[in-house]
XYZ file of C-alpha atoms in Angstrom:
565
model
C 234.533 157.648 29.706
C 234.307 160.755 27.096
C 237.688 161.211 26.460
C 238.550 157.788 26.387
C 235.894 157.822 23.195
C 237.749 161.219 21.989
C 240.786 159.159 22.064
C 240.038 156.423 20.147
C 237.699 157.832 17.588
C 240.648 159.825 17.348
C 243.638 156.724 16.186
C 240.493 155.407 14.356
C 240.870 158.310 12.103
C 244.944 158.157 11.927
C 245.001 155.076 10.747
C 242.751 155.601 8.304
C 244.068 158.322 6.797
C 247.551 155.814 6.524
C 246.205 153.343 4.594
C 244.463 155.244 2.331
C 247.734 157.246 1.644
C 249.748 154.033 1.336
C 247.292 152.555 -1.597
C 247.791 155.930 -3.606
C 251.661 155.941 -3.409
C 251.081 152.391 -5.097
C 248.774 152.961 -7.442
C 251.305 155.908 -8.482
C 254.340 153.468 -8.286
C 252.576 150.805 -11.103
C 251.064 153.297 -12.992
C 254.618 154.967 -13.363
C 255.576 150.584 -14.884
C 253.162 150.565 -17.543
C 255.187 151.587 -20.751
C 252.967 149.016 -23.211
C 249.906 151.189 -25.095
C 246.245 149.463 -25.704
C 244.525 150.501 -29.118
C 241.050 150.189 -28.788
C 239.701 148.718 -32.420
C 235.710 148.473 -31.636
C 233.948 149.408 -29.023
C 233.230 146.292 -26.192
C 229.707 145.194 -26.757
C 228.692 142.353 -23.816
C 227.014 138.770 -25.237
C 224.838 137.153 -23.052
C 223.180 133.260 -22.556
C 220.040 132.581 -24.326
C 219.192 132.183 -20.945
C 219.704 135.193 -19.388
C 217.228 136.619 -22.029
C 214.436 134.050 -20.453
C 212.332 136.621 -18.470
C 211.762 135.501 -14.762
C 208.303 135.635 -15.070
C 205.484 135.454 -18.160
C 204.022 138.557 -20.474
C 200.764 138.129 -19.678
C 200.485 140.686 -22.297
C 201.651 138.866 -25.104
C 198.267 137.517 -27.191
C 199.890 137.514 -29.944
C 199.165 133.747 -31.737
C 201.303 131.712 -34.797
C 199.452 129.550 -37.726
C 201.717 127.843 -39.648
C 201.194 127.162 -42.924
C 200.827 123.038 -43.804
C 200.824 121.315 -46.910
C 199.959 117.454 -46.822
C 198.480 114.400 -48.363
C 196.601 111.200 -47.190
C 198.161 108.093 -49.205
C 195.786 105.008 -49.527
C 198.102 101.796 -48.397
C 197.112 98.888 -46.581
C 198.618 98.846 -42.499
C 201.227 96.007 -42.864
C 201.959 94.007 -39.787
C 206.171 92.375 -40.193
C 206.736 92.270 -36.921
C 207.445 88.291 -38.042
C 210.496 87.458 -39.252
C 210.717 87.651 -43.464
C 211.686 84.872 -45.703
C 215.280 86.048 -47.001
C 215.062 86.460 -50.412
C 217.088 83.634 -52.879
C 219.529 85.829 -54.717
C 218.540 84.199 -58.878
C 221.477 82.752 -60.761
C 222.538 82.920 -64.170
C 221.102 80.262 -66.410
C 222.940 77.242 -66.780
C 223.360 75.620 -70.265
C 220.886 73.009 -70.209
C 222.788 68.989 -70.148
C 223.111 67.412 -73.150
C 221.255 64.157 -72.452
C 222.148 60.731 -73.449
C 218.929 58.883 -74.420
C 220.679 55.846 -77.159
C 223.633 53.904 -77.681
C 225.134 51.170 -80.140
C 227.511 48.704 -79.569
C 228.815 46.247 -81.025
C 231.687 42.960 -80.628
C 233.711 39.894 -81.636
C 235.820 37.511 -80.445
C 236.827 34.255 -80.182
C 234.455 31.395 -80.682
C 232.822 33.214 -83.651
C 231.580 35.954 -81.367
C 229.092 38.763 -82.077
C 226.862 40.792 -80.876
C 225.043 43.326 -81.466
C 223.279 46.021 -79.005
C 220.774 48.835 -79.110
C 219.487 51.341 -77.382
C 216.695 54.235 -77.506
C 214.315 56.629 -75.739
C 212.235 59.472 -76.444
C 213.984 61.990 -73.974
C 213.957 63.143 -69.475
C 210.150 64.045 -70.164
C 209.343 61.640 -67.186
C 205.353 61.956 -68.198
C 206.097 59.904 -71.249
C 208.175 57.948 -72.549
C 208.685 55.756 -75.585
C 211.699 53.772 -76.396
C 213.239 50.684 -77.853
C 216.050 47.897 -77.578
C 217.547 44.872 -79.172
C 219.883 42.701 -78.921
C 222.132 40.044 -80.643
C 224.254 37.107 -79.896
C 225.271 34.068 -80.799
C 228.859 32.249 -80.684
C 230.219 28.604 -81.994
C 231.836 26.288 -79.691
C 234.689 23.295 -80.218
C 232.066 20.700 -80.205
C 229.878 19.082 -83.690
C 227.198 21.890 -83.972
C 227.923 23.370 -80.699
C 226.344 26.967 -82.266
C 223.937 29.205 -80.580
C 222.515 32.441 -81.027
C 219.852 35.002 -79.639
C 217.845 38.237 -80.254
C 215.710 40.607 -78.336
C 213.383 43.609 -79.347
C 211.334 45.050 -77.228
C 209.067 48.048 -77.269
C 207.569 49.655 -74.025
C 205.741 53.227 -73.843
C 204.345 54.783 -70.208
C 202.536 57.617 -69.843
C 201.565 59.351 -65.996
C 198.318 60.931 -66.654
C 196.826 63.491 -64.226
C 195.491 60.160 -61.690
C 196.691 56.632 -63.748
C 199.509 55.924 -65.049
C 199.866 53.817 -68.497
C 203.030 51.456 -69.529
C 202.814 48.672 -72.338
C 205.595 46.438 -74.037
C 206.010 44.075 -76.968
C 208.611 41.714 -76.445
C 210.356 38.938 -79.170
C 212.082 36.392 -78.367
C 214.854 33.497 -79.873
C 216.531 31.453 -79.256
C 218.374 29.069 -81.880
C 220.171 25.700 -80.809
C 221.862 22.713 -81.563
C 221.012 19.580 -79.551
C 224.807 18.996 -79.852
C 225.174 16.850 -76.805
C 227.554 14.518 -76.694
C 228.378 10.864 -74.602
C 232.304 11.301 -73.762
C 231.639 7.030 -73.399
C 230.511 7.080 -77.370
C 231.131 10.072 -78.864
C 229.821 8.885 -82.165
C 226.025 8.958 -80.862
C 225.448 11.381 -82.351
C 226.980 13.069 -85.211
C 224.618 15.087 -86.857
C 222.752 16.710 -84.846
C 219.295 18.526 -84.869
C 218.654 22.734 -84.514
C 215.931 23.698 -82.504
C 214.689 26.728 -82.052
C 212.323 28.687 -79.563
C 210.372 31.658 -80.827
C 208.408 34.495 -78.046
C 206.155 36.769 -78.717
C 205.035 38.765 -75.503
C 202.405 41.605 -75.128
C 201.837 43.463 -71.932
C 200.040 46.176 -70.688
C 199.222 48.228 -67.196
C 196.542 51.100 -65.932
C 197.716 51.529 -62.590
C 196.720 54.574 -60.129
C 198.667 57.289 -59.029
C 199.271 57.061 -55.240
C 198.040 60.258 -53.108
C 198.361 61.583 -49.832
C 195.402 60.849 -49.073
C 194.189 58.580 -45.983
C 190.998 57.757 -47.555
C 192.302 56.703 -50.263
C 190.874 53.868 -53.249
C 194.183 52.454 -55.120
C 193.965 50.057 -57.976
C 195.925 48.317 -60.573
C 195.027 46.208 -63.515
C 197.214 44.631 -65.973
C 196.916 42.324 -68.571
C 199.706 39.955 -70.408
C 199.768 37.104 -72.973
C 202.240 35.143 -75.922
C 202.962 32.933 -78.086
C 205.645 30.367 -78.150
C 206.303 27.660 -80.100
C 209.819 25.012 -80.597
C 211.429 24.395 -84.166
C 208.900 21.120 -84.583
C 205.226 20.974 -83.473
C 205.238 22.843 -79.851
C 203.214 25.163 -79.684
C 201.956 27.241 -76.317
C 199.726 30.085 -75.949
C 199.095 31.990 -73.318
C 196.804 34.970 -71.721
C 196.373 36.661 -68.347
C 194.174 38.872 -66.370
C 195.293 40.307 -62.773
C 194.373 43.569 -60.723
C 193.457 45.125 -57.333
C 191.569 46.580 -55.341
C 192.920 48.951 -51.798
C 191.383 50.806 -49.264
C 193.187 52.623 -47.247
C 191.576 53.469 -43.394
C 194.097 54.723 -41.658
C 196.358 52.457 -40.804
C 194.848 49.743 -42.188
C 194.535 48.809 -45.299
C 191.468 46.502 -46.712
C 192.058 44.726 -50.575
C 191.342 42.211 -52.476
C 193.632 41.004 -55.356
C 192.440 38.681 -58.365
C 193.977 37.795 -61.198
C 192.812 34.915 -64.107
C 195.911 32.298 -66.522
C 194.565 30.417 -69.341
C 197.151 28.587 -71.582
C 197.324 25.906 -73.851
C 199.572 23.507 -74.814
C 199.901 21.664 -77.750
C 201.987 18.961 -79.715
C 202.248 16.344 -82.110
C 201.030 13.848 -79.549
C 199.578 15.899 -76.379
C 197.276 19.133 -76.214
C 196.588 20.539 -72.601
C 194.527 23.467 -71.299
C 196.226 24.578 -67.982
C 194.023 27.514 -66.268
C 193.840 29.393 -62.613
C 191.813 31.652 -60.774
C 192.970 33.113 -57.816
C 190.914 35.045 -55.088
C 193.158 37.123 -52.223
C 191.263 39.119 -49.997
C 193.621 40.780 -47.155
C 194.089 43.420 -44.800
C 197.165 45.000 -44.297
C 197.835 46.845 -40.428
C 200.829 49.471 -41.087
C 202.017 51.968 -38.097
C 204.923 53.186 -37.406
C 208.105 50.425 -37.125
C 205.197 47.221 -38.066
C 202.991 46.111 -41.071
C 201.591 43.368 -41.031
C 198.969 41.178 -43.977
C 197.316 38.849 -43.450
C 194.910 37.283 -46.081
C 193.598 34.163 -47.996
C 194.607 32.857 -51.671
C 191.885 31.237 -52.907
C 193.309 28.959 -56.342
C 191.074 27.063 -58.296
C 192.476 24.937 -60.875
C 190.147 24.264 -64.548
C 190.658 22.409 -67.562
C 192.606 19.877 -67.849
C 192.691 19.640 -64.621
C 190.441 20.929 -61.623
C 190.460 21.402 -58.105
C 189.698 23.589 -55.388
C 192.398 25.038 -52.687
C 193.247 28.020 -49.790
C 196.619 28.922 -48.775
C 197.478 31.301 -45.409
C 198.229 34.059 -46.957
C 200.559 35.945 -44.528
C 203.647 38.257 -44.291
C 204.966 40.757 -41.220
C 207.208 42.882 -41.219
C 209.400 44.754 -38.203
C 211.428 47.295 -37.644
C 213.456 46.747 -34.570
C 216.288 49.213 -35.308
C 215.119 52.261 -38.282
C 217.337 51.761 -40.982
C 219.839 49.235 -39.016
C 217.711 45.813 -38.502
C 214.079 44.131 -39.646
C 212.704 41.588 -38.781
C 210.324 39.680 -41.120
C 207.643 36.557 -42.131
C 206.135 35.225 -44.233
C 203.671 31.960 -44.470
C 201.574 31.250 -48.036
C 201.042 28.636 -50.641
C 199.795 28.691 -54.204
C 199.355 26.478 -57.149
C 202.081 26.875 -59.778
C 201.140 26.800 -63.451
C 203.926 25.271 -65.188
C 204.819 25.913 -69.075
C 206.844 25.444 -71.882
C 207.830 28.268 -72.044
C 209.006 28.658 -68.448
C 210.610 24.613 -68.893
C 212.334 25.902 -72.211
C 213.409 29.232 -70.408
C 215.982 27.162 -67.802
C 216.267 24.226 -70.090
C 216.689 24.574 -74.048
C 217.169 21.293 -75.201
C 214.096 19.426 -74.615
C 212.251 16.488 -75.981
C 208.459 16.534 -77.728
C 205.079 15.728 -76.086
C 206.196 16.969 -73.143
C 203.224 15.802 -70.321
C 202.444 19.814 -68.806
C 200.627 19.761 -65.209
C 200.898 22.013 -62.056
C 202.457 22.585 -59.646
C 201.085 22.705 -56.118
C 202.950 24.167 -53.112
C 201.801 23.484 -50.467
C 203.786 25.440 -47.345
C 206.273 27.885 -47.779
C 207.169 28.864 -44.194
C 210.197 31.656 -43.954
C 211.319 34.386 -42.310
C 215.063 36.090 -41.761
C 216.146 39.762 -40.904
C 217.584 42.532 -43.472
C 218.330 45.609 -43.213
C 221.623 48.363 -43.585
C 225.251 48.143 -41.589
C 225.333 51.926 -42.321
C 226.743 53.749 -45.252
C 226.651 51.256 -48.556
C 226.404 48.145 -46.357
C 223.030 45.924 -46.895
C 222.858 42.474 -45.316
C 219.613 39.796 -46.224
C 219.369 36.974 -44.671
C 216.518 34.745 -44.271
C 215.612 30.615 -44.082
C 212.456 28.707 -45.846
C 210.384 25.746 -45.738
C 208.585 24.308 -48.938
C 206.710 21.871 -49.461
C 205.741 20.476 -52.778
C 203.826 18.384 -54.307
C 204.232 16.796 -58.335
C 207.772 19.153 -58.666
C 209.213 19.311 -62.180
C 212.028 17.956 -62.563
C 214.301 17.079 -66.267
C 215.939 14.165 -66.855
C 217.767 11.955 -69.862
C 215.013 10.306 -72.488
C 215.844 6.632 -72.715
C 215.595 7.166 -76.567
C 217.431 10.160 -77.706
C 220.032 11.100 -74.659
C 220.897 14.565 -75.493
C 216.912 15.417 -74.817
C 215.483 15.787 -72.118
C 211.614 15.022 -70.702
C 209.745 16.346 -67.905
C 209.207 13.948 -64.998
C 206.567 15.026 -61.735
C 208.370 14.067 -58.543
C 204.408 12.112 -57.046
C 204.268 12.833 -53.307
C 205.129 15.397 -51.253
C 209.208 17.150 -52.340
C 210.686 19.087 -49.296
C 213.020 21.997 -49.216
C 215.155 23.512 -46.777
C 217.339 26.262 -46.823
C 219.141 29.090 -46.258
C 219.729 32.496 -48.289
C 222.138 35.151 -47.573
C 222.277 38.605 -49.868
C 224.761 41.892 -48.741
C 225.788 45.162 -51.031
C 228.983 46.969 -49.952
C 229.520 50.275 -51.793
C 232.307 50.951 -50.678
C 233.414 54.353 -52.298
C 231.807 55.987 -55.948
C 234.034 53.701 -57.201
C 233.864 50.227 -55.646
C 230.942 48.192 -55.041
C 230.974 44.532 -54.469
C 227.455 42.948 -54.115
C 226.650 38.401 -53.056
C 224.280 35.667 -52.454
C 224.108 32.141 -51.780
C 221.837 29.798 -51.743
C 222.596 26.465 -49.597
C 219.602 24.264 -50.211
C 218.919 20.647 -48.724
C 216.007 18.740 -51.254
C 214.538 16.218 -49.515
C 212.885 14.096 -52.616
C 209.061 12.448 -52.894
C 209.559 9.477 -54.573
C 212.471 9.138 -56.655
C 216.032 9.090 -55.068
C 217.432 12.670 -55.344
C 215.796 15.834 -57.111
C 217.376 15.465 -60.405
C 219.288 18.424 -61.708
C 219.548 20.232 -58.206
C 222.133 22.056 -57.028
C 222.667 22.052 -53.012
C 225.295 25.251 -53.413
C 225.074 28.133 -55.604
C 227.028 31.176 -55.094
C 226.861 34.709 -57.373
C 229.169 37.681 -56.550
C 229.489 40.855 -58.740
C 232.214 42.988 -58.174
C 232.686 46.572 -60.322
C 235.965 49.289 -59.531
C 236.292 52.659 -60.984
C 239.218 54.196 -61.618
C 238.466 56.696 -62.759
C 236.185 58.653 -65.031
C 237.565 57.334 -68.586
C 238.102 53.000 -66.417
C 235.916 51.328 -64.526
C 236.467 47.647 -64.917
C 233.326 44.612 -63.026
C 233.947 40.967 -62.853
C 231.942 37.950 -61.837
C 231.855 34.511 -60.166
C 229.022 31.907 -60.382
C 230.190 28.596 -58.168
C 227.349 25.271 -58.196
C 228.441 22.415 -56.636
C 227.765 18.420 -57.820
C 224.157 17.823 -59.108
C 223.128 14.355 -59.761
C 221.184 13.575 -63.526
C 219.055 9.944 -63.954
C 219.458 7.429 -66.681
C 216.998 4.924 -67.566
C 218.656 1.818 -68.941
C 215.749 0.554 -70.318
C 213.128 1.366 -71.330
C 209.955 2.544 -68.932
C 206.826 1.191 -69.506
C 204.836 4.565 -70.487
C 206.589 7.951 -70.356
C 203.647 9.454 -71.037
C 202.293 8.358 -67.843
C 205.248 8.466 -65.668
C 203.962 8.536 -62.426
C 206.136 6.280 -59.841
C 210.459 5.298 -60.434
C 211.604 2.317 -61.015
C 214.308 2.306 -59.729
C 215.293 -0.647 -60.957
C 216.337 0.669 -64.415
C 217.851 3.752 -63.083
C 220.979 4.892 -63.606
C 222.319 7.552 -60.917
C 225.526 9.604 -63.116
C 226.967 12.691 -60.929
C 227.579 16.039 -62.817
C 230.540 18.099 -61.733
C 230.253 21.148 -60.444
C 231.994 24.428 -61.790
C 233.555 27.834 -61.039
C 232.653 30.272 -63.604
C 234.800 33.647 -63.230
C 234.790 36.213 -65.809
C 235.830 40.124 -66.296
C 235.590 42.614 -67.998
C 237.011 46.472 -68.865
C 235.657 49.764 -69.980
C 237.606 52.534 -71.152
C 235.008 55.747 -71.859
C 237.173 57.937 -74.402
C 234.684 61.171 -74.457
C 231.054 61.454 -73.988
C 230.120 59.788 -77.153
C 232.162 56.534 -77.818
C 233.856 54.262 -75.229
C 235.638 50.968 -75.680
C 234.943 47.699 -74.208
C 235.880 43.846 -73.569
C 235.524 41.044 -71.871
C 236.151 37.491 -71.039
C 233.980 34.825 -70.223
C 234.921 31.302 -68.198
C 238.392 32.683 -67.610
C 238.997 29.822 -65.814
C 238.183 27.794 -68.655
C 235.822 25.218 -66.889
C 234.882 22.346 -69.341
C 231.486 21.662 -67.189
C 228.174 20.467 -68.110
C 225.111 22.581 -66.484
C 222.434 19.758 -68.205
C 223.922 15.703 -68.963
C 225.955 15.443 -71.724
C 226.165 19.851 -72.686
C 229.044 21.241 -72.419
C 229.365 25.289 -72.373
C 232.200 26.453 -74.061
C 235.296 27.487 -72.932
C 237.563 30.315 -72.310
C 236.351 33.203 -74.460
C 237.210 36.525 -75.335
C 235.360 39.823 -76.711
C 235.817 43.586 -77.615
C 234.165 46.269 -79.358
C 232.610 49.679 -78.813
C 230.018 51.296 -78.271
C 228.777 55.222 -78.711
C 226.110 57.112 -77.042
C 223.874 59.639 -78.126
């Protein structure tokens, strides 16, 4: 066994010596192959990473502390909580040049039929809190008939001031209407060789105080208005009038409690007549206004005093319901009143009145109306209503027996009924094109008279405006009226001043033909200050009469210049 151990040991050492000699020979061979030189510039200095420098355990003997020198200051500032979304600040724009406001203008024109037009308007400025202005107009023409002359003058001065709680306004008006009794009977053209001249003069003063609107639901609102005028003709007729009216309204949430009151004092005098015609009205009401509905219920108490004395109570109810906002509303009304008649009102409708006109009031016993209104989209609006009215002592015009070209006023004794339909429409296709129209269909049922004299059954009016460009625009208007009936007495009535019941045996009925009156006009703006205009009236040259024997002017054309400043 020992010999075997010796044999293995010997073999191990022999093998180790062999491998050692081989390694030395290889290194000797490699060393012989290397022929380059290595130049050492600097001694090798190993660099350890920072992590290697860390001690595995802390040095407990290192007790040195470091105190940093601090420099600080305390600012006294409020802490703002700005967690909300901040508002964007509008960037201030450069100031624009103030536009030049045009408040005033003067206008002048002339044309055929000796037409002469002068017009002026003045205003203080753009301050809405304080306004002061004036207006003047003169218009005259001479027709082809004998003394078919007319002239009209209007003068108005007005002012308004908006105070902290109230608005105060006032107006002074003056009007003069000059004409002739040029009426001509075609069957007897020589009956009026020298027509008399007539001149109607009117002076009015008006003032108003109104409480400004407030958002307070429990606010008290009020208004007071005073009006007075003096009127006279070229002969002996004179009239004075004064009225004072106002209202109080108290809002309580959706309810309104109010009282409207007015008083009217009037006096009409002529050579043979003198009438004091006065009224007192009281109208207490309650109004409910909620979303989509507004209902007002009250009474109208009217007291007549002076030449006539009576007390009357009428209903005063209105309702307005919105079915489709902005598109469809339904409304209705039931009311009654006493309408005060006056020479001013009569001559505004018919300036060729006779002297010594009888003045009395008309009682509107019952008036019922209802309809719809709204819009059909941008630029389109409409209104349609049906009405039924009843009148006592309805005033009517008839030709005087002695002076056929002068008119008396009679009152249809009894109950006159009126049933009618009214429609209005407004269409604005664009800023350049606008059209409006109105139609009335009336059915008159007189009380004692054969017809309601000079009351048309059909009236149509329409206006059209077209702006071609910034400089040129056109306008047109049309009026249509059907036939009316006129009454002419063939014998002298028993007592015209005490006229009550008509005598059909002495009356003659004349038909006054209907008419179509078309007018057109054009305006051309030269610059910001000057513009020219032209207008043509009665373009169809219709020889029609508004009142019996009074033919209107035929075709007339005039034009002129406007200066704005």
